[in-house]
Amino acid sequence: MSILYSPIKIKDIEIKNRIMMSPMCQYSAKDGHAKDWHLIHYGSRAVGNVGLIMFEATAVLPKGRITYGDLGLWTQEHVVRLKHITNFIKKQGSVPGIQLAHAGRKASLRLPIDGDGPLTAEQGAWQIVAPSAIRFGDNYQIPKELSICDIHSIQESFANAAQKAYNAGFQVLEIHAAHGYLINEFLSPASNHRNDEYGGSFENRIRFLMEIIDHVKFVWPDNLPIFVRISATDYIEESWDIEQSILLAKELKKKGVDVIDVSSGGLTPDAPVKYDFGYQLGYAERIHKEANIMTATVGMNTTAEQGETILRNDMSEIIVYGRELLRNPYFGLTSEKVVHENMEWPVQYIRAKI
Ligand SMILES: Cc1cc2nc3c(=O)[nH]c(=O)nc-3n(C[C@H](O)[C@H](O)[C@H](O)COP(=O)(O)O)c2cc1C
């Protein structure tokens, strides 16, 4: 009996298997609006038997976008287009989730296809914001330090977007607190030099995120799951690390967060990460065991056997596949051969099932 293909129930949502599609920016939206690309892209993974389809980082405000191609969720029109996609995903028996984000000092970048790095004024750069006026790297804009009033307004934007996400039919909400974006910038002492209640001590640095969870919980129904993606470590001295991540996970659990989606890095351009299968798994396992909370593990997961082994050893509850699902949208169907499970295929494709 495969655990990878066993259902998991989180609050009132049953996910048909433990395969989650990692949130991956498509840089294909216009003014934050989903396009045909998003319907086909996410729809194919639903046809391909992915249990939980986590939509890419979706900005809560126009200025919180990484690029002009990011999805956004700040108007009713955004809701209408996304609802069309979530309806299709649900019809295939998959669960649609959405990652809400604000890019902080890593906003206002060029589309990857135009070359990495910040937009110039001629290309339409906008004023970026962060907990402190410390830039991400050479050639990047120096962000404006957020006032207390700005902080509260951004927190409300997360709640507005969460309400819209619910209206758009999403059943799982993920808050993006990883990869050096705004929330991560508050968590990490390397990017947060504030002297007020949002900087300094661990309690102060996690306050921005904790209050976002409070705001979101006002509008997001109690019976639907909340995930938080974190970077377990910044990989730099005197900054955010796994010990603080475990403490944070304990606090998030008390607030009613269901799953910690465990990633790493992104706060600085030059973090010494060694990408290999399992490079983040140890962090997910420690958070799962020491904070006694469900985790989703991501990073170089490419096969069903890897997922099966992680689950059998109780290292994590959900296996997140990123680039493997870009290469193979039908991974969740074709890996059946590997784990010998007899699961349902879309009726349209049954004659291809051998
Ligand atoms: C094209 C692309 C876009 C990504 N966009 C996001 C994103 O929107 N949010 C996020 O948390 N991570 C993002 N990531 C990171 C992935 O979600 C994932 O954590 C990473 O690729 C490692 O998993 P993998 O080895 O299975 O691909 C992105 C990765 C790629 C390749």
XYZ file of C-alpha atoms in Angstrom, residues 9 27 36 41 47 54 101 116 158 160 168 173 181 185-186 188 200 203 207 257 267 288 298 311-312:
25
model
C -7.216 15.105 5.626
C 5.616 35.293 -15.110
C -5.176 30.873 -20.679
C -0.708 24.874 -16.800
C -5.506 15.959 -15.008
C -0.330 25.267 -5.068
C 3.057 36.954 -1.249
C 17.652 38.759 -14.085
C -3.005 39.908 3.004
C -8.147 41.198 1.530
C -12.099 32.357 -6.034
C -4.016 29.143 1.658
C 10.673 38.162 0.286
C 12.982 40.018 5.512
C 11.210 40.726 8.805
C 15.927 37.613 9.467
C 15.323 43.138 17.399
C 9.331 37.823 19.255
C 5.417 39.753 14.876
C -1.429 27.045 11.115
C 17.659 36.186 1.561
C 7.862 18.072 12.017
C 10.444 20.416 -1.081
C 6.660 9.193 4.191
C 7.464 5.683 5.457
